[in-house]
């Protein structure tokens, strides 16, 4: 069975290339974790670096907090995959991310949203509430307002289709809604 993390990262890369309309571009992944996405991006022709507080074997990772990271380089794309909900100040994080973008660059974020049918159905067992590191929970309206406050314009909304069904099932098993 293929590695789920690899499948998710391939999907992210495919969507990023499709959205930027470029095969090759410079990418900054803020809060990049173990650097697996960076490795995949670089193997696929991008010039990608990442920033995270944790160390990793990735040669493309710079150990730093987002707030303390400094570079004069500007990027075609900046990504924040499941980072914003963990930050102390999401608005400041978005402003920092924007400072690293080239003119007409794109910011791509992935966050768990609340206020949807799944959350209403599962209540406190909804997957977004399972991570004790989550400091913020956003509805679609709240994240749109926050992005606008940081100077961004939403061009496209998407779904993380690869994660959703598995998360729903695992949360449902915990709640014993689905027997299997």
mmCIF file with all atom_site columns, C-alpha atoms in Angstrom:
data_model
loop_
_atom_site.group_PDB
_atom_site.id
_atom_site.type_symbol
_atom_site.label_atom_id
_atom_site.label_alt_id
_atom_site.label_comp_id
_atom_site.label_asym_id
_atom_site.label_entity_id
_atom_site.label_seq_id
_atom_site.pdbx_PDB_ins_code
_atom_site.Cartn_x
_atom_site.Cartn_y
_atom_site.Cartn_z
_atom_site.occupancy
_atom_site.B_iso_or_equiv
_atom_site.pdbx_formal_charge
_atom_site.auth_seq_id
_atom_site.auth_comp_id
_atom_site.auth_asym_id
_atom_site.auth_atom_id
_atom_site.pdbx_PDB_model_num
ATOM 1   C CA . UNK A 1 1   ? 0.000   0.000  0.000   1.00 0.00 ? 1   UNK A CA 1
ATOM 2   C CA . UNK A 1 2   ? 1.416   3.432  -0.924  1.00 0.00 ? 2   UNK A CA 1
ATOM 3   C CA . UNK A 1 3   ? 2.511   5.753  1.854   1.00 0.00 ? 3   UNK A CA 1
ATOM 4   C CA . UNK A 1 4   ? -0.426  8.043  2.736   1.00 0.00 ? 4   UNK A CA 1
ATOM 5   C CA . UNK A 1 5   ? 1.884   10.977 3.550   1.00 0.00 ? 5   UNK A CA 1
ATOM 6   C CA . UNK A 1 6   ? 3.518   10.657 0.115   1.00 0.00 ? 6   UNK A CA 1
ATOM 7   C CA . UNK A 1 7   ? 0.121   10.568 -1.597  1.00 0.00 ? 7   UNK A CA 1
ATOM 8   C CA . UNK A 1 8   ? -0.986  13.698 0.260   1.00 0.00 ? 8   UNK A CA 1
ATOM 9   C CA . UNK A 1 9   ? 2.242   15.503 -0.617  1.00 0.00 ? 9   UNK A CA 1
ATOM 10  C CA . UNK A 1 10  ? 1.947   14.499 -4.281  1.00 0.00 ? 10  UNK A CA 1
ATOM 11  C CA . UNK A 1 11  ? -1.588  15.896 -4.319  1.00 0.00 ? 11  UNK A CA 1
ATOM 12  C CA . UNK A 1 12  ? -0.378  19.131 -2.703  1.00 0.00 ? 12  UNK A CA 1
ATOM 13  C CA . UNK A 1 13  ? 2.431   19.475 -5.254  1.00 0.00 ? 13  UNK A CA 1
ATOM 14  C CA . UNK A 1 14  ? 0.122   18.770 -8.188  1.00 0.00 ? 14  UNK A CA 1
ATOM 15  C CA . UNK A 1 15  ? -2.367  21.402 -6.993  1.00 0.00 ? 15  UNK A CA 1
ATOM 16  C CA . UNK A 1 16  ? 0.408   23.924 -6.332  1.00 0.00 ? 16  UNK A CA 1
ATOM 17  C CA . UNK A 1 17  ? 1.830   23.521 -9.834  1.00 0.00 ? 17  UNK A CA 1
ATOM 18  C CA . UNK A 1 18  ? -1.647  23.737 -11.324 1.00 0.00 ? 18  UNK A CA 1
ATOM 19  C CA . UNK A 1 19  ? -2.462  26.884 -9.390  1.00 0.00 ? 19  UNK A CA 1
ATOM 20  C CA . UNK A 1 20  ? 0.826   28.691 -10.032 1.00 0.00 ? 20  UNK A CA 1
ATOM 21  C CA . UNK A 1 21  ? 0.654   27.612 -13.685 1.00 0.00 ? 21  UNK A CA 1
ATOM 22  C CA . UNK A 1 22  ? 4.394   26.949 -13.541 1.00 0.00 ? 22  UNK A CA 1
ATOM 23  C CA . UNK A 1 23  ? 6.350   23.714 -13.657 1.00 0.00 ? 23  UNK A CA 1
ATOM 24  C CA . UNK A 1 24  ? 9.339   25.265 -11.879 1.00 0.00 ? 24  UNK A CA 1
ATOM 25  C CA . UNK A 1 25  ? 9.276   27.933 -9.194  1.00 0.00 ? 25  UNK A CA 1
ATOM 26  C CA . UNK A 1 26  ? 10.715  28.932 -5.823  1.00 0.00 ? 26  UNK A CA 1
ATOM 27  C CA . UNK A 1 27  ? 8.848   27.632 -2.785  1.00 0.00 ? 27  UNK A CA 1
ATOM 28  C CA . UNK A 1 28  ? 9.051   28.410 0.925   1.00 0.00 ? 28  UNK A CA 1
ATOM 29  C CA . UNK A 1 29  ? 7.254   25.943 3.199   1.00 0.00 ? 29  UNK A CA 1
ATOM 30  C CA . UNK A 1 30  ? 6.728   27.526 6.616   1.00 0.00 ? 30  UNK A CA 1
ATOM 31  C CA . UNK A 1 31  ? 6.243   25.006 9.405   1.00 0.00 ? 31  UNK A CA 1
ATOM 32  C CA . UNK A 1 32  ? 7.494   22.234 7.141   1.00 0.00 ? 32  UNK A CA 1
ATOM 33  C CA . UNK A 1 33  ? 7.761   19.534 9.814   1.00 0.00 ? 33  UNK A CA 1
ATOM 34  C CA . UNK A 1 34  ? 10.052  16.688 8.800   1.00 0.00 ? 34  UNK A CA 1
ATOM 35  C CA . UNK A 1 35  ? 10.695  18.136 5.327   1.00 0.00 ? 35  UNK A CA 1
ATOM 36  C CA . UNK A 1 36  ? 9.102   15.298 3.322   1.00 0.00 ? 36  UNK A CA 1
ATOM 37  C CA . UNK A 1 37  ? 7.142   17.755 1.162   1.00 0.00 ? 37  UNK A CA 1
ATOM 38  C CA . UNK A 1 38  ? 10.347  19.747 0.541   1.00 0.00 ? 38  UNK A CA 1
ATOM 39  C CA . UNK A 1 39  ? 12.178  16.641 -0.627  1.00 0.00 ? 39  UNK A CA 1
ATOM 40  C CA . UNK A 1 40  ? 9.362   15.755 -3.018  1.00 0.00 ? 40  UNK A CA 1
ATOM 41  C CA . UNK A 1 41  ? 9.170   19.332 -4.343  1.00 0.00 ? 41  UNK A CA 1
ATOM 42  C CA . UNK A 1 42  ? 12.917  19.478 -4.988  1.00 0.00 ? 42  UNK A CA 1
ATOM 43  C CA . UNK A 1 43  ? 12.896  16.054 -6.690  1.00 0.00 ? 43  UNK A CA 1
ATOM 44  C CA . UNK A 1 44  ? 10.180  17.421 -8.979  1.00 0.00 ? 44  UNK A CA 1
ATOM 45  C CA . UNK A 1 45  ? 12.104  20.431 -10.209 1.00 0.00 ? 45  UNK A CA 1
ATOM 46  C CA . UNK A 1 46  ? 11.179  23.108 -7.672  1.00 0.00 ? 46  UNK A CA 1
ATOM 47  C CA . UNK A 1 47  ? 13.634  25.120 -5.641  1.00 0.00 ? 47  UNK A CA 1
ATOM 48  C CA . UNK A 1 48  ? 12.113  24.541 -2.227  1.00 0.00 ? 48  UNK A CA 1
ATOM 49  C CA . UNK A 1 49  ? 13.270  25.339 1.274   1.00 0.00 ? 49  UNK A CA 1
ATOM 50  C CA . UNK A 1 50  ? 11.429  25.019 4.533   1.00 0.00 ? 50  UNK A CA 1
ATOM 51  C CA . UNK A 1 51  ? 11.440  26.431 8.024   1.00 0.00 ? 51  UNK A CA 1
ATOM 52  C CA . UNK A 1 52  ? 10.551  24.575 11.189  1.00 0.00 ? 52  UNK A CA 1
ATOM 53  C CA . UNK A 1 53  ? 11.539  24.534 14.843  1.00 0.00 ? 53  UNK A CA 1
ATOM 54  C CA . UNK A 1 54  ? 12.268  20.821 14.715  1.00 0.00 ? 54  UNK A CA 1
ATOM 55  C CA . UNK A 1 55  ? 15.415  19.330 13.234  1.00 0.00 ? 55  UNK A CA 1
ATOM 56  C CA . UNK A 1 56  ? 15.223  16.884 10.372  1.00 0.00 ? 56  UNK A CA 1
ATOM 57  C CA . UNK A 1 57  ? 17.460  14.977 8.002   1.00 0.00 ? 57  UNK A CA 1
ATOM 58  C CA . UNK A 1 58  ? 16.192  17.155 5.142   1.00 0.00 ? 58  UNK A CA 1
ATOM 59  C CA . UNK A 1 59  ? 18.989  19.209 3.633   1.00 0.00 ? 59  UNK A CA 1
ATOM 60  C CA . UNK A 1 60  ? 16.382  21.781 2.564   1.00 0.00 ? 60  UNK A CA 1
ATOM 61  C CA . UNK A 1 61  ? 15.166  22.575 6.078   1.00 0.00 ? 61  UNK A CA 1
ATOM 62  C CA . UNK A 1 62  ? 16.255  25.613 8.083   1.00 0.00 ? 62  UNK A CA 1
ATOM 63  C CA . UNK A 1 63  ? 15.768  25.228 11.828  1.00 0.00 ? 63  UNK A CA 1
ATOM 64  C CA . UNK A 1 64  ? 14.042  28.391 13.029  1.00 0.00 ? 64  UNK A CA 1
ATOM 65  C CA . UNK A 1 65  ? 10.709  29.657 14.207  1.00 0.00 ? 65  UNK A CA 1
ATOM 66  C CA . UNK A 1 66  ? 8.652   31.409 11.565  1.00 0.00 ? 66  UNK A CA 1
ATOM 67  C CA . UNK A 1 67  ? 8.906   34.660 13.541  1.00 0.00 ? 67  UNK A CA 1
ATOM 68  C CA . UNK A 1 68  ? 12.721  34.548 13.665  1.00 0.00 ? 68  UNK A CA 1
ATOM 69  C CA . UNK A 1 69  ? 13.374  33.359 10.106  1.00 0.00 ? 69  UNK A CA 1
ATOM 70  C CA . UNK A 1 70  ? 15.079  35.961 7.940   1.00 0.00 ? 70  UNK A CA 1
ATOM 71  C CA . UNK A 1 71  ? 15.932  35.962 4.264   1.00 0.00 ? 71  UNK A CA 1
ATOM 72  C CA . UNK A 1 72  ? 16.144  38.552 1.528   1.00 0.00 ? 72  UNK A CA 1
ATOM 73  C CA . UNK A 1 73  ? 14.927  35.973 -0.997  1.00 0.00 ? 73  UNK A CA 1
ATOM 74  C CA . UNK A 1 74  ? 11.389  36.294 -2.322  1.00 0.00 ? 74  UNK A CA 1
ATOM 75  C CA . UNK A 1 75  ? 9.378   33.232 -3.387  1.00 0.00 ? 75  UNK A CA 1
ATOM 76  C CA . UNK A 1 76  ? 6.780   32.433 -6.029  1.00 0.00 ? 76  UNK A CA 1
ATOM 77  C CA . UNK A 1 77  ? 4.851   30.398 -3.462  1.00 0.00 ? 77  UNK A CA 1
ATOM 78  C CA . UNK A 1 78  ? 4.693   30.152 0.318   1.00 0.00 ? 78  UNK A CA 1
ATOM 79  C CA . UNK A 1 79  ? 2.879   27.274 1.971   1.00 0.00 ? 79  UNK A CA 1
ATOM 80  C CA . UNK A 1 80  ? 1.480   26.853 5.473   1.00 0.00 ? 80  UNK A CA 1
ATOM 81  C CA . UNK A 1 81  ? 0.178   23.282 5.737   1.00 0.00 ? 81  UNK A CA 1
ATOM 82  C CA . UNK A 1 82  ? -1.601  22.809 9.066   1.00 0.00 ? 82  UNK A CA 1
ATOM 83  C CA . UNK A 1 83  ? 0.442   25.531 10.758  1.00 0.00 ? 83  UNK A CA 1
ATOM 84  C CA . UNK A 1 84  ? -1.822  28.550 11.241  1.00 0.00 ? 84  UNK A CA 1
ATOM 85  C CA . UNK A 1 85  ? -4.042  26.872 13.831  1.00 0.00 ? 85  UNK A CA 1
ATOM 86  C CA . UNK A 1 86  ? -0.927  26.229 15.971  1.00 0.00 ? 86  UNK A CA 1
ATOM 87  C CA . UNK A 1 87  ? 0.453   29.773 15.976  1.00 0.00 ? 87  UNK A CA 1
ATOM 88  C CA . UNK A 1 88  ? 0.214   32.303 18.772  1.00 0.00 ? 88  UNK A CA 1
ATOM 89  C CA . UNK A 1 89  ? -0.772  35.110 16.409  1.00 0.00 ? 89  UNK A CA 1
ATOM 90  C CA . UNK A 1 90  ? -2.245  33.909 13.080  1.00 0.00 ? 90  UNK A CA 1
ATOM 91  C CA . UNK A 1 91  ? -2.483  37.439 11.644  1.00 0.00 ? 91  UNK A CA 1
ATOM 92  C CA . UNK A 1 92  ? 1.209   38.095 12.310  1.00 0.00 ? 92  UNK A CA 1
ATOM 93  C CA . UNK A 1 93  ? 2.097   34.696 10.807  1.00 0.00 ? 93  UNK A CA 1
ATOM 94  C CA . UNK A 1 94  ? 0.164   35.556 7.630   1.00 0.00 ? 94  UNK A CA 1
ATOM 95  C CA . UNK A 1 95  ? 1.851   38.951 7.427   1.00 0.00 ? 95  UNK A CA 1
ATOM 96  C CA . UNK A 1 96  ? 5.274   37.308 7.792   1.00 0.00 ? 96  UNK A CA 1
ATOM 97  C CA . UNK A 1 97  ? 4.379   34.764 5.096   1.00 0.00 ? 97  UNK A CA 1
ATOM 98  C CA . UNK A 1 98  ? 3.317   37.596 2.798   1.00 0.00 ? 98  UNK A CA 1
ATOM 99  C CA . UNK A 1 99  ? 6.639   39.385 3.309   1.00 0.00 ? 99  UNK A CA 1
ATOM 100 C CA . UNK A 1 100 ? 8.420   36.437 1.657   1.00 0.00 ? 100 UNK A CA 1
ATOM 101 C CA . UNK A 1 101 ? 6.278   36.475 -1.491  1.00 0.00 ? 101 UNK A CA 1
ATOM 102 C CA . UNK A 1 102 ? 7.266   37.906 -4.848  1.00 0.00 ? 102 UNK A CA 1
ATOM 103 C CA . UNK A 1 103 ? 4.802   40.284 -6.442  1.00 0.00 ? 103 UNK A CA 1
ATOM 104 C CA . UNK A 1 104 ? 1.939   38.096 -7.707  1.00 0.00 ? 104 UNK A CA 1
ATOM 105 C CA . UNK A 1 105 ? 3.202   35.201 -5.573  1.00 0.00 ? 105 UNK A CA 1
ATOM 106 C CA . UNK A 1 106 ? 0.749   32.776 -4.017  1.00 0.00 ? 106 UNK A CA 1
ATOM 107 C CA . UNK A 1 107 ? 0.126   31.766 -0.432  1.00 0.00 ? 107 UNK A CA 1
ATOM 108 C CA . UNK A 1 108 ? -1.336  28.303 0.077   1.00 0.00 ? 108 UNK A CA 1
ATOM 109 C CA . UNK A 1 109 ? -2.715  27.336 3.456   1.00 0.00 ? 109 UNK A CA 1
ATOM 110 C CA . UNK A 1 110 ? -4.306  24.168 4.755   1.00 0.00 ? 110 UNK A CA 1
ATOM 111 C CA . UNK A 1 111 ? -6.228  24.340 8.001   1.00 0.00 ? 111 UNK A CA 1
ATOM 112 C CA . UNK A 1 112 ? -8.971  22.319 9.630   1.00 0.00 ? 112 UNK A CA 1
ATOM 113 C CA . UNK A 1 113 ? -12.231 24.250 9.493   1.00 0.00 ? 113 UNK A CA 1
ATOM 114 C CA . UNK A 1 114 ? -14.966 24.236 12.096  1.00 0.00 ? 114 UNK A CA 1
ATOM 115 C CA . UNK A 1 115 ? -18.612 25.107 11.664  1.00 0.00 ? 115 UNK A CA 1
ATOM 116 C CA . UNK A 1 116 ? -19.170 22.415 9.042   1.00 0.00 ? 116 UNK A CA 1
ATOM 117 C CA . UNK A 1 117 ? -21.559 19.458 9.030   1.00 0.00 ? 117 UNK A CA 1
ATOM 118 C CA . UNK A 1 118 ? -18.902 16.951 10.084  1.00 0.00 ? 118 UNK A CA 1
ATOM 119 C CA . UNK A 1 119 ? -17.973 19.006 13.125  1.00 0.00 ? 119 UNK A CA 1
ATOM 120 C CA . UNK A 1 120 ? -21.621 19.478 14.040  1.00 0.00 ? 120 UNK A CA 1
ATOM 121 C CA . UNK A 1 121 ? -22.210 15.736 13.747  1.00 0.00 ? 121 UNK A CA 1
ATOM 122 C CA . UNK A 1 122 ? -19.103 14.651 15.695  1.00 0.00 ? 122 UNK A CA 1
ATOM 123 C CA . UNK A 1 123 ? -19.032 17.504 18.207  1.00 0.00 ? 123 UNK A CA 1
ATOM 124 C CA . UNK A 1 124 ? -16.054 17.300 20.591  1.00 0.00 ? 124 UNK A CA 1
ATOM 125 C CA . UNK A 1 125 ? -14.793 14.201 18.719  1.00 0.00 ? 125 UNK A CA 1
ATOM 126 C CA . UNK A 1 126 ? -14.213 16.200 15.525  1.00 0.00 ? 126 UNK A CA 1
ATOM 127 C CA . UNK A 1 127 ? -10.598 15.687 14.355  1.00 0.00 ? 127 UNK A CA 1
ATOM 128 C CA . UNK A 1 128 ? -9.638  19.365 14.716  1.00 0.00 ? 128 UNK A CA 1
ATOM 129 C CA . UNK A 1 129 ? -10.229 19.121 18.449  1.00 0.00 ? 129 UNK A CA 1
ATOM 130 C CA . UNK A 1 130 ? -8.036  16.028 18.850  1.00 0.00 ? 130 UNK A CA 1
ATOM 131 C CA . UNK A 1 131 ? -4.720  17.904 18.567  1.00 0.00 ? 131 UNK A CA 1
ATOM 132 C CA . UNK A 1 132 ? -3.913  19.674 21.850  1.00 0.00 ? 132 UNK A CA 1
ATOM 133 C CA . UNK A 1 133 ? -1.531  21.961 19.938  1.00 0.00 ? 133 UNK A CA 1
ATOM 134 C CA . UNK A 1 134 ? -4.392  23.669 18.133  1.00 0.00 ? 134 UNK A CA 1
ATOM 135 C CA . UNK A 1 135 ? -4.721  27.171 19.570  1.00 0.00 ? 135 UNK A CA 1
ATOM 136 C CA . UNK A 1 136 ? -7.224  28.506 17.029  1.00 0.00 ? 136 UNK A CA 1
ATOM 137 C CA . UNK A 1 137 ? -10.270 27.143 15.262  1.00 0.00 ? 137 UNK A CA 1
ATOM 138 C CA . UNK A 1 138 ? -11.510 28.898 12.127  1.00 0.00 ? 138 UNK A CA 1
ATOM 139 C CA . UNK A 1 139 ? -14.780 28.910 10.249  1.00 0.00 ? 139 UNK A CA 1
ATOM 140 C CA . UNK A 1 140 ? -14.666 29.653 6.517   1.00 0.00 ? 140 UNK A CA 1
ATOM 141 C CA . UNK A 1 141 ? -15.874 33.185 7.215   1.00 0.00 ? 141 UNK A CA 1
ATOM 142 C CA . UNK A 1 142 ? -13.271 33.791 9.949   1.00 0.00 ? 142 UNK A CA 1
ATOM 143 C CA . UNK A 1 143 ? -10.313 32.578 7.868   1.00 0.00 ? 143 UNK A CA 1
ATOM 144 C CA . UNK A 1 144 ? -11.480 34.665 4.905   1.00 0.00 ? 144 UNK A CA 1
ATOM 145 C CA . UNK A 1 145 ? -11.636 37.784 7.113   1.00 0.00 ? 145 UNK A CA 1
ATOM 146 C CA . UNK A 1 146 ? -8.214  37.016 8.603   1.00 0.00 ? 146 UNK A CA 1
ATOM 147 C CA . UNK A 1 147 ? -6.642  36.584 5.161   1.00 0.00 ? 147 UNK A CA 1
ATOM 148 C CA . UNK A 1 148 ? -8.200  39.854 4.013   1.00 0.00 ? 148 UNK A CA 1
ATOM 149 C CA . UNK A 1 149 ? -6.850  41.624 7.120   1.00 0.00 ? 149 UNK A CA 1
ATOM 150 C CA . UNK A 1 150 ? -3.379  40.348 6.245   1.00 0.00 ? 150 UNK A CA 1
ATOM 151 C CA . UNK A 1 151 ? -3.685  41.789 2.731   1.00 0.00 ? 151 UNK A CA 1
ATOM 152 C CA . UNK A 1 152 ? -4.523  38.611 0.804   1.00 0.00 ? 152 UNK A CA 1
ATOM 153 C CA . UNK A 1 153 ? -7.249  37.972 -1.731  1.00 0.00 ? 153 UNK A CA 1
ATOM 154 C CA . UNK A 1 154 ? -8.674  34.448 -1.953  1.00 0.00 ? 154 UNK A CA 1
ATOM 155 C CA . UNK A 1 155 ? -8.290  33.136 -5.491  1.00 0.00 ? 155 UNK A CA 1
ATOM 156 C CA . UNK A 1 156 ? -9.295  29.537 -4.982  1.00 0.00 ? 156 UNK A CA 1
ATOM 157 C CA . UNK A 1 157 ? -10.627 27.322 -2.226  1.00 0.00 ? 157 UNK A CA 1
ATOM 158 C CA . UNK A 1 158 ? -9.953  23.627 -2.125  1.00 0.00 ? 158 UNK A CA 1
ATOM 159 C CA . UNK A 1 159 ? -10.422 20.462 -0.169  1.00 0.00 ? 159 UNK A CA 1
ATOM 160 C CA . UNK A 1 160 ? -7.872  18.096 1.253   1.00 0.00 ? 160 UNK A CA 1
ATOM 161 C CA . UNK A 1 161 ? -9.666  15.093 -0.146  1.00 0.00 ? 161 UNK A CA 1
ATOM 162 C CA . UNK A 1 162 ? -7.021  12.560 0.797   1.00 0.00 ? 162 UNK A CA 1
ATOM 163 C CA . UNK A 1 163 ? -7.168  13.354 4.500   1.00 0.00 ? 163 UNK A CA 1
ATOM 164 C CA . UNK A 1 164 ? -10.903 13.851 5.045   1.00 0.00 ? 164 UNK A CA 1
ATOM 165 C CA . UNK A 1 165 ? -12.312 10.323 4.626   1.00 0.00 ? 165 UNK A CA 1
ATOM 166 C CA . UNK A 1 166 ? -9.620  8.706  6.769   1.00 0.00 ? 166 UNK A CA 1
ATOM 167 C CA . UNK A 1 167 ? -10.008 11.296 9.501   1.00 0.00 ? 167 UNK A CA 1
ATOM 168 C CA . UNK A 1 168 ? -13.781 10.928 9.498   1.00 0.00 ? 168 UNK A CA 1
ATOM 169 C CA . UNK A 1 169 ? -13.485 7.161  9.760   1.00 0.00 ? 169 UNK A CA 1
ATOM 170 C CA . UNK A 1 170 ? -10.875 7.166  12.519  1.00 0.00 ? 170 UNK A CA 1
ATOM 171 C CA . UNK A 1 171 ? -12.819 9.739  14.516  1.00 0.00 ? 171 UNK A CA 1
ATOM 172 C CA . UNK A 1 172 ? -15.993 7.742  13.965  1.00 0.00 ? 172 UNK A CA 1
ATOM 173 C CA . UNK A 1 173 ? -14.339 4.528  15.169  1.00 0.00 ? 173 UNK A CA 1
ATOM 174 C CA . UNK A 1 174 ? -13.331 6.339  18.365  1.00 0.00 ? 174 UNK A CA 1
ATOM 175 C CA . UNK A 1 175 ? -16.913 7.422  18.787  1.00 0.00 ? 175 UNK A CA 1
ATOM 176 C CA . UNK A 1 176 ? -18.174 3.962  17.746  1.00 0.00 ? 176 UNK A CA 1
ATOM 177 C CA . UNK A 1 177 ? -20.491 5.449  15.135  1.00 0.00 ? 177 UNK A CA 1
ATOM 178 C CA . UNK A 1 178 ? -19.093 3.091  12.510  1.00 0.00 ? 178 UNK A CA 1
ATOM 179 C CA . UNK A 1 179 ? -18.476 -0.522 13.419  1.00 0.00 ? 179 UNK A CA 1
ATOM 180 C CA . UNK A 1 180 ? -15.817 -2.305 11.412  1.00 0.00 ? 180 UNK A CA 1
#
